[in-house]
């Protein structure tokens, strides 16, 4: 469905025709550009838009099917950019991603959004409050969306860092070193970091191309040269995000290794204690076993003090072995 359609000229929103075909003709005739926002359009709804704006069929297919990696593709009549906004859900401590597809041309910007997260209404309102930036044409739409998306990445990275600190505290707790489901929670957190990385990592190359800092050095069409410094700022923020993601991934792997090592040490300690108690139980078992074999000719069988002496002997041996194991830290 079409969420909004507006004509922008001289950095301000202008009242224009409701039909986007007429709005595009007006933008091309009087100068300016038209921005059309769509949310999860059907193939039939998007077909008219694609034909009117001359969008490439491969890009149209990607916009309809979604589930794309962040990328930038240049076609003859338009520029196609895919962004993956990230939404953090604090109740379930999970990271979910949506998708924003942006078609950029000489006098139009078409945005297609999939998912409930990261609505573009706030971005549009903020951009309309900055006429100087909006005066850069359709490029300003691409910059505003990319800037808002990457800035939200930073917020999500901070939330994930707080969750990781909680896991770290639980693992290195002096009381029990984590509960039984700690390992599964750490692994689930690692999956969230991986989902976050899939959104931020591939975006580095498209942003560097938009900023003009890619190794190829080729300029991207339909991008105003005056906007390149703004994209460099987005690239700096994205670099910080990717460094944070790398640190999160490395730390969660270290925490998982530390937790598994603690569990292994704890199991070894438990086995050592069990072995020590078994060794202590073997002493009276051995003595009782020897004197319970019912042989006719055995010493001390008819001695009056045999029973108390053997009991005392077993108690003394048990005390000696207990003190020995205690001194060595086995008990």
PDB file of C-alpha atoms in Angstrom, residues 56 58-59 62 71 73-80 221-222:
ATOM      1  CA  UNK A  56      14.442  -2.354 -13.427  1.00  0.00           C
ATOM      2  CA  UNK A  58      15.362  -7.386 -11.241  1.00  0.00           C
ATOM      3  CA  UNK A  59      15.222  -4.649  -8.611  1.00  0.00           C
ATOM      4  CA  UNK A  62      13.995  -8.014  -5.033  1.00  0.00           C
ATOM      5  CA  UNK A  71      23.506  -3.812  -1.167  1.00  0.00           C
ATOM      6  CA  UNK A  73      23.000  -1.679  -7.445  1.00  0.00           C
ATOM      7  CA  UNK A  74      23.189   0.816 -10.301  1.00  0.00           C
ATOM      8  CA  UNK A  75      20.804   0.565 -13.249  1.00  0.00           C
ATOM      9  CA  UNK A  76      20.380   2.773 -16.286  1.00  0.00           C
ATOM     10  CA  UNK A  77      17.528   4.879 -14.937  1.00  0.00           C
ATOM     11  CA  UNK A  78      17.743   4.391 -11.187  1.00  0.00           C
ATOM     12  CA  UNK A  79      19.798   3.468  -8.169  1.00  0.00           C
ATOM     13  CA  UNK A  80      18.656   0.565  -5.961  1.00  0.00           C
ATOM     14  CA  UNK A 221      25.053   8.136 -10.330  1.00  0.00           C
ATOM     15  CA  UNK A 222      21.938   9.856  -9.003  1.00  0.00           C
TER      16      UNK A 222
END
